[in-house]
CSV table of C-alpha atoms in Angstrom, one decimal:
chain,number,residue,atom,x,y,z
A,1,UNK,CA,-49.2,69.0,45.5
A,2,UNK,CA,-51.3,72.2,45.4
A,3,UNK,CA,-51.0,73.7,42.0
A,4,UNK,CA,-52.4,76.9,40.4
A,5,UNK,CA,-52.5,78.2,36.8
A,6,UNK,CA,-52.3,81.9,36.3
A,7,UNK,CA,-53.5,82.8,32.8
A,8,UNK,CA,-56.1,80.5,31.2
A,9,UNK,CA,-55.8,81.3,27.6
A,10,UNK,CA,-54.9,78.8,24.9
A,11,UNK,CA,-51.7,77.7,26.5
A,12,UNK,CA,-53.3,77.8,29.9
A,13,UNK,CA,-55.8,75.3,28.7
A,14,UNK,CA,-53.0,73.1,27.6
A,15,UNK,CA,-51.6,73.2,31.1
A,16,UNK,CA,-55.0,72.3,32.5
A,17,UNK,CA,-55.2,69.3,30.3
A,18,UNK,CA,-51.6,68.3,31.0
A,19,UNK,CA,-52.1,68.4,34.7
A,20,UNK,CA,-55.2,66.3,34.4
A,21,UNK,CA,-53.3,63.7,32.4
A,22,UNK,CA,-50.5,63.6,34.9
A,23,UNK,CA,-53.0,63.1,37.7
A,24,UNK,CA,-52.1,66.3,39.4
A,25,UNK,CA,-55.0,68.1,41.1
A,26,UNK,CA,-55.4,71.7,40.2
A,27,UNK,CA,-56.1,73.8,43.3
A,28,UNK,CA,-57.1,77.1,41.7
A,29,UNK,CA,-57.1,79.3,38.6
A,30,UNK,CA,-56.4,83.0,38.1
A,31,UNK,CA,-57.4,84.8,34.9
A,32,UNK,CA,-58.2,88.4,34.0
A,33,UNK,CA,-61.6,87.1,32.8
A,34,UNK,CA,-62.8,84.7,35.5
A,35,UNK,CA,-66.3,84.5,34.2
A,36,UNK,CA,-65.0,83.3,30.8
A,37,UNK,CA,-62.8,80.8,32.6
A,38,UNK,CA,-65.8,79.5,34.6
A,39,UNK,CA,-67.9,79.1,31.5
A,40,UNK,CA,-65.0,77.2,29.8
A,41,UNK,CA,-64.6,74.9,32.8
A,42,UNK,CA,-68.1,74.4,34.2
A,43,UNK,CA,-67.1,71.4,36.3
A,44,UNK,CA,-64.3,73.3,38.1
A,45,UNK,CA,-65.3,74.9,41.4
A,46,UNK,CA,-66.4,78.4,40.6
A,47,UNK,CA,-65.1,79.8,43.9
A,48,UNK,CA,-61.6,78.6,43.0
A,49,UNK,CA,-61.4,80.8,39.9
A,50,UNK,CA,-60.4,84.4,40.5
A,51,UNK,CA,-58.8,87.5,38.8
A,52,UNK,CA,-56.5,88.1,41.8
A,53,UNK,CA,-53.3,86.1,42.0
A,54,UNK,CA,-52.1,87.6,45.3
A,55,UNK,CA,-55.4,86.8,47.0
A,56,UNK,CA,-55.5,83.2,45.8
A,57,UNK,CA,-51.8,82.7,46.9
A,58,UNK,CA,-52.7,83.9,50.3
A,59,UNK,CA,-55.9,81.7,50.5
A,60,UNK,CA,-54.3,78.5,49.4
A,61,UNK,CA,-50.9,77.0,50.2
A,62,UNK,CA,-49.5,76.6,46.7
A,63,UNK,CA,-46.6,74.3,45.9
A,64,UNK,CA,-46.3,75.0,42.2
A,65,UNK,CA,-47.5,77.9,40.1
A,66,UNK,CA,-47.8,77.9,36.3
A,67,UNK,CA,-47.5,81.3,34.8
A,68,UNK,CA,-49.0,81.6,31.3
A,69,UNK,CA,-50.0,85.3,31.4
A,70,UNK,CA,-48.7,87.9,29.0
A,71,UNK,CA,-45.0,88.5,29.4
A,72,UNK,CA,-45.2,91.9,31.0
A,73,UNK,CA,-47.2,90.6,34.0
A,74,UNK,CA,-44.8,87.8,34.9
A,75,UNK,CA,-42.3,89.5,37.2
A,76,UNK,CA,-45.0,90.8,39.5
A,77,UNK,CA,-46.7,87.3,39.7
A,78,UNK,CA,-43.3,85.7,40.4
A,79,UNK,CA,-42.9,88.2,43.3
A,80,UNK,CA,-46.4,87.2,44.7
A,81,UNK,CA,-45.4,83.5,44.4
A,82,UNK,CA,-42.1,84.0,46.3
A,83,UNK,CA,-43.9,86.0,49.0
A,84,UNK,CA,-46.3,83.1,49.4
A,85,UNK,CA,-43.6,80.5,49.7
A,86,UNK,CA,-44.1,78.8,46.3
A,87,UNK,CA,-41.1,76.5,45.6
A,88,UNK,CA,-41.8,75.6,41.9
A,89,UNK,CA,-42.7,78.0,39.1
A,90,UNK,CA,-43.3,76.9,35.5
A,91,UNK,CA,-43.2,80.0,33.3
A,92,UNK,CA,-44.0,80.6,29.6
A,93,UNK,CA,-41.5,82.2,27.3
A,94,UNK,CA,-40.3,84.8,26.5
A,95,UNK,CA,-40.0,85.1,30.3
A,96,UNK,CA,-40.3,88.9,30.3
A,97,UNK,CA,-40.4,91.9,28.0
A,98,UNK,CA,-37.0,93.2,29.1
A,99,UNK,CA,-33.8,91.8,30.6
A,100,UNK,CA,-34.1,93.7,33.9
A,101,UNK,CA,-37.3,91.8,34.7
A,102,UNK,CA,-35.9,88.5,33.7
A,103,UNK,CA,-32.8,89.1,35.8
A,104,UNK,CA,-34.9,90.0,38.8
A,105,UNK,CA,-37.0,86.9,38.3
A,106,UNK,CA,-33.9,84.7,38.5
A,107,UNK,CA,-32.5,86.6,41.5
A,108,UNK,CA,-35.5,86.4,43.7
A,109,UNK,CA,-36.3,82.7,42.8
A,110,UNK,CA,-32.6,81.8,43.5
A,111,UNK,CA,-32.7,83.6,46.8
A,112,UNK,CA,-35.9,81.8,47.8
A,113,UNK,CA,-34.6,78.4,46.6
A,114,UNK,CA,-37.5,78.2,44.2
A,115,UNK,CA,-37.0,76.3,41.0
A,116,UNK,CA,-37.9,78.5,38.0
A,117,UNK,CA,-38.5,76.5,34.8
A,118,UNK,CA,-39.0,78.2,31.4
A,119,UNK,CA,-41.1,76.4,28.8
A,120,UNK,CA,-38.7,76.2,26.0
A,121,UNK,CA,-40.4,72.9,25.2
A,122,UNK,CA,-38.0,71.5,22.7
A,123,UNK,CA,-35.7,70.6,25.6
A,124,UNK,CA,-38.3,68.0,26.5
A,125,UNK,CA,-39.1,66.8,23.0
A,126,UNK,CA,-38.1,63.1,22.5
A,127,UNK,CA,-37.3,64.1,18.9
A,128,UNK,CA,-34.7,66.7,19.8
A,129,UNK,CA,-33.3,64.6,22.6
A,130,UNK,CA,-32.7,61.7,20.3
A,131,UNK,CA,-31.2,63.9,17.5
A,132,UNK,CA,-28.8,65.5,20.0
A,133,UNK,CA,-27.5,62.1,20.9
A,134,UNK,CA,-26.9,61.3,17.2
A,135,UNK,CA,-25.1,64.6,16.7
A,136,UNK,CA,-22.9,64.1,19.7
A,137,UNK,CA,-22.0,60.7,18.2
A,138,UNK,CA,-20.8,62.5,15.1
A,139,UNK,CA,-23.4,61.5,12.6
A,140,UNK,CA,-22.7,64.7,10.5
A,141,UNK,CA,-19.3,65.6,12.0
A,142,UNK,CA,-18.9,68.8,14.0
A,143,UNK,CA,-21.8,71.3,13.9
A,144,UNK,CA,-20.7,74.3,12.0
A,145,UNK,CA,-23.9,76.1,10.9
A,146,UNK,CA,-27.6,76.6,12.0
A,147,UNK,CA,-30.3,78.0,9.7
A,148,UNK,CA,-33.9,78.7,10.6
A,149,UNK,CA,-36.6,80.3,8.5
A,150,UNK,CA,-40.3,80.7,9.2
A,151,UNK,CA,-42.9,83.1,8.0
A,152,UNK,CA,-44.6,85.7,10.2
A,153,UNK,CA,-44.0,84.2,13.7
A,154,UNK,CA,-42.3,87.1,15.5
A,155,UNK,CA,-38.8,87.2,17.0
A,156,UNK,CA,-40.0,87.0,20.6
A,157,UNK,CA,-42.7,84.4,20.0
A,158,UNK,CA,-40.7,81.8,18.1
A,159,UNK,CA,-37.3,83.3,17.9
A,160,UNK,CA,-36.6,82.6,21.6
A,161,UNK,CA,-37.4,79.0,21.0
A,162,UNK,CA,-35.1,78.8,18.0
A,163,UNK,CA,-32.2,80.4,19.8
A,164,UNK,CA,-32.6,78.1,22.8
A,165,UNK,CA,-32.7,75.2,20.4
A,166,UNK,CA,-29.4,76.3,18.9
A,167,UNK,CA,-27.9,76.6,22.4
A,168,UNK,CA,-29.3,73.2,23.2
A,169,UNK,CA,-27.5,71.5,20.3
A,170,UNK,CA,-24.3,73.4,20.4
A,171,UNK,CA,-24.0,73.7,24.2
A,172,UNK,CA,-22.6,77.2,23.5
A,173,UNK,CA,-23.7,80.7,24.1
A,174,UNK,CA,-24.4,83.5,21.6
A,175,UNK,CA,-21.3,85.6,21.1
A,176,UNK,CA,-22.6,88.4,18.8
A,177,UNK,CA,-25.6,89.4,16.8
A,178,UNK,CA,-26.1,91.4,13.6
A,179,UNK,CA,-29.8,91.8,13.0
A,180,UNK,CA,-32.7,93.7,11.5
A,181,UNK,CA,-36.4,94.0,12.3
A,182,UNK,CA,-39.0,93.4,9.7
A,183,UNK,CA,-40.7,96.7,8.8
A,184,UNK,CA,-43.9,95.3,7.3
A,185,UNK,CA,-45.9,96.3,10.4
A,186,UNK,CA,-48.3,93.3,10.4
A,187,UNK,CA,-50.8,93.6,13.3
A,188,UNK,CA,-50.1,91.2,16.1
A,189,UNK,CA,-52.9,88.6,16.1
A,190,UNK,CA,-53.1,88.7,19.9
A,191,UNK,CA,-53.9,92.4,20.0
A,192,UNK,CA,-52.8,95.9,19.0
A,193,UNK,CA,-51.1,96.4,22.4
A,194,UNK,CA,-48.5,93.8,21.5
A,195,UNK,CA,-45.5,94.4,19.2
A,196,UNK,CA,-43.4,91.4,18.1
A,197,UNK,CA,-42.0,92.0,14.7
A,198,UNK,CA,-40.3,89.4,12.7
A,199,UNK,CA,-36.7,89.9,11.7
A,200,UNK,CA,-33.6,88.4,10.2
A,201,UNK,CA,-29.9,88.3,10.8
A,202,UNK,CA,-26.9,86.3,11.9
A,203,UNK,CA,-25.3,85.2,15.1
A,204,UNK,CA,-21.9,83.8,16.0
A,205,UNK,CA,-21.8,81.4,18.9
A,206,UNK,CA,-18.9,81.3,21.3
A,207,UNK,CA,-17.7,78.0,19.9
A,208,UNK,CA,-17.5,79.4,16.4
A,209,UNK,CA,-20.8,78.0,15.1
A,210,UNK,CA,-22.6,80.3,12.6
A,211,UNK,CA,-26.3,80.8,12.9
A,212,UNK,CA,-28.8,82.5,10.6
A,213,UNK,CA,-32.4,83.3,11.3
A,214,UNK,CA,-35.3,84.7,9.3
A,215,UNK,CA,-38.8,85.2,10.7
A,216,UNK,CA,-39.8,88.0,8.3
A,217,UNK,CA,-43.4,88.7,7.6
A,218,UNK,CA,-43.3,88.4,3.8
A,219,UNK,CA,-43.8,84.6,3.8
A,220,UNK,CA,-46.5,82.4,5.2
A,221,UNK,CA,-44.8,79.0,5.4
A,222,UNK,CA,-44.1,76.7,8.3
A,223,UNK,CA,-40.6,76.8,9.6
A,224,UNK,CA,-37.6,74.8,8.5
A,225,UNK,CA,-34.5,74.3,10.7
A,226,UNK,CA,-31.3,73.1,9.3
A,227,UNK,CA,-28.1,71.9,11.1
A,228,UNK,CA,-25.0,71.6,9.0
A,229,UNK,CA,-22.0,69.7,10.1
A,230,UNK,CA,-18.6,68.9,8.6
A,231,UNK,CA,-19.9,66.0,6.6
A,232,UNK,CA,-23.6,66.3,6.4
A,233,UNK,CA,-26.8,68.1,7.3
A,234,UNK,CA,-30.1,67.6,9.2
A,235,UNK,CA,-33.3,69.1,7.8
A,236,UNK,CA,-36.3,69.5,10.1
A,237,UNK,CA,-39.8,70.5,9.0
A,238,UNK,CA,-41.2,70.1,12.5
A,239,UNK,CA,-44.9,71.0,11.8
A,240,UNK,CA,-45.0,68.2,9.2
A,241,UNK,CA,-42.9,65.7,11.1
A,242,UNK,CA,-40.4,65.6,8.3
A,243,UNK,CA,-36.9,64.9,9.8
A,244,UNK,CA,-34.0,63.8,7.6
A,245,UNK,CA,-30.3,63.3,8.0
A,246,UNK,CA,-27.9,63.3,5.0
A,247,UNK,CA,-24.2,62.6,5.4
A,248,UNK,CA,-21.1,61.5,3.6
A,249,UNK,CA,-20.2,57.8,3.9
A,250,UNK,CA,-17.4,56.9,6.2
A,251,UNK,CA,-15.1,56.3,3.2
A,252,UNK,CA,-16.0,59.7,1.7
A,253,UNK,CA,-15.1,61.5,4.9
A,254,UNK,CA,-11.5,60.8,4.1
A,255,UNK,CA,-11.9,63.1,1.0
A,256,UNK,CA,-11.0,66.8,1.3
A,257,UNK,CA,-13.8,69.1,2.3
A,258,UNK,CA,-13.3,70.8,-1.1
A,259,UNK,CA,-14.8,67.7,-2.7
A,260,UNK,CA,-18.2,69.2,-1.7
A,261,UNK,CA,-19.8,67.2,-4.6
A,262,UNK,CA,-19.2,63.9,-2.7
A,263,UNK,CA,-22.7,62.3,-2.4
A,264,UNK,CA,-24.7,62.6,0.8
A,265,UNK,CA,-26.5,59.4,1.8
A,266,UNK,CA,-29.8,59.6,3.7
A,267,UNK,CA,-29.1,58.1,7.1
A,268,UNK,CA,-31.7,55.9,8.8
A,269,UNK,CA,-33.0,57.6,12.0
A,270,UNK,CA,-35.6,57.4,14.6
A,271,UNK,CA,-39.3,57.9,13.7
A,272,UNK,CA,-40.2,61.3,14.9
A,273,UNK,CA,-43.3,61.8,17.0
A,274,UNK,CA,-45.9,64.4,15.9
A,275,UNK,CA,-45.5,68.0,17.0
A,276,UNK,CA,-47.6,68.5,20.1
A,277,UNK,CA,-47.2,71.5,22.4
A,278,UNK,CA,-49.2,70.0,25.2
A,279,UNK,CA,-47.3,66.7,25.2
A,280,UNK,CA,-43.9,68.2,25.3
A,281,UNK,CA,-45.0,70.7,27.9
A,282,UNK,CA,-46.3,67.9,29.9
A,283,UNK,CA,-42.9,66.3,30.0
A,284,UNK,CA,-41.5,69.5,31.4
A,285,UNK,CA,-44.2,69.7,34.0
A,286,UNK,CA,-43.6,66.1,35.0
A,287,UNK,CA,-39.9,66.7,35.5
A,288,UNK,CA,-40.6,69.7,37.7
A,289,UNK,CA,-43.4,68.1,39.7
A,290,UNK,CA,-42.1,64.6,40.2
A,291,UNK,CA,-38.3,65.1,40.0
A,292,UNK,CA,-38.1,68.5,41.5
A,293,UNK,CA,-35.8,69.8,38.8
A,294,UNK,CA,-35.8,71.5,35.4
A,295,UNK,CA,-33.9,71.1,32.1
A,296,UNK,CA,-34.6,74.8,31.3
A,297,UNK,CA,-33.8,77.1,34.1
A,298,UNK,CA,-34.4,80.8,34.3
A,299,UNK,CA,-30.9,81.6,33.1
A,300,UNK,CA,-31.6,79.6,29.9
A,301,UNK,CA,-34.7,81.7,29.4
A,302,UNK,CA,-32.7,84.9,29.9
A,303,UNK,CA,-30.0,83.9,27.4
A,304,UNK,CA,-32.6,83.3,24.7
A,305,UNK,CA,-34.3,86.6,25.5
A,306,UNK,CA,-31.0,88.4,25.5
A,307,UNK,CA,-30.2,87.4,21.9
A,308,UNK,CA,-33.6,88.6,20.8
A,309,UNK,CA,-33.1,91.9,22.5
A,310,UNK,CA,-29.7,92.1,20.8
A,311,UNK,CA,-31.6,91.9,17.4
A,312,UNK,CA,-33.6,95.0,18.4
A,313,UNK,CA,-30.4,96.8,19.6
A,314,UNK,CA,-28.6,95.9,16.4
A,315,UNK,CA,-31.5,97.1,14.2
A,316,UNK,CA,-31.6,100.4,16.2
A,317,UNK,CA,-27.9,100.9,15.4
A,318,UNK,CA,-28.4,100.1,11.7
A,319,UNK,CA,-27.1,96.5,11.7
A,320,UNK,CA,-24.1,97.1,14.0
A,321,UNK,CA,-22.6,94.0,15.5
A,322,UNK,CA,-23.7,93.6,19.1
A,323,UNK,CA,-21.6,91.5,21.5
A,324,UNK,CA,-23.1,89.4,24.2
A,325,UNK,CA,-23.6,89.4,27.1
A,326,UNK,CA,-25.3,92.7,26.6
A,327,UNK,CA,-24.3,95.8,28.4
A,328,UNK,CA,-26.5,96.5,31.4
A,329,UNK,CA,-27.7,99.8,29.8
A,330,UNK,CA,-29.8,97.6,27.4
A,331,UNK,CA,-31.5,95.8,30.3
A,332,UNK,CA,-34.3,98.4,30.4
A,333,UNK,CA,-35.1,98.1,26.6
A,334,UNK,CA,-38.7,96.8,26.7
A,335,UNK,CA,-40.5,95.0,23.9
A,336,UNK,CA,-44.2,94.5,24.5
A,337,UNK,CA,-44.6,91.0,23.0
A,338,UNK,CA,-47.4,88.8,24.2
């Protein structure tokens, strides 16, 4: 399979390593700084590294393209890929800086019968897949509440992951958003041209699940994700591999919910593997390459992006409740995140 990486930054290097470990030969690389890429990969053929994606797609018959550029560039690259007949695209998130671009990416890949996979990597994490099975088996009862807090990570950068994770567990879409952007104005570590403020607010999912999120810039602590059900809770500190389930005993589940002081027992669970972006991404690549399918399609990427855009819209309207799906008039609202 002829494969190319477009964007050889930090995440692009993870893709390079993942392909090598999967035994998939990399055909060519595109990066805005080809000389830097050549220096970083001295054993890779220098003539197969370029700053021109369109040229390389015409020169080589590419079967799969991996897009890890900044978000604003992705639609045009997808267009180049479709014109060149690429049938598999693995794209970083957030998939675009606005919903119009995301919608167009989905439209043209669908029309070309090209699989568009968005790297919301928790969908390939063994930890989250095992936990979802336990939740479906009722280990804490029905999911009623999600909570996520992390310091200084940006709504676009990590918020899209969080919302997709909530959609993954609930299998429900976001119904409405009330949100606010953080006004601290912390410079984006990836460059002044990028703006991805933190924020906070609440969401209601269409199945009635409540969700709360806080990525404000006045804390510097690794994230915590909590899932609360009728009879218990799951607490996840992913960066530290601390996962725990607490729930009422079967006997205590017969008590009224108003007996909230009923003890929660720590439930034995699987041993979580360490957080590893490359390893989880590799599972997603393996699925696309060897099974010709994806667990996170373009529409999943758009739905996560749509909720983040709704935070921006709600903030602009002083915390007004914003219903989803968003009105098409908001599709042009552009947020220049990385």
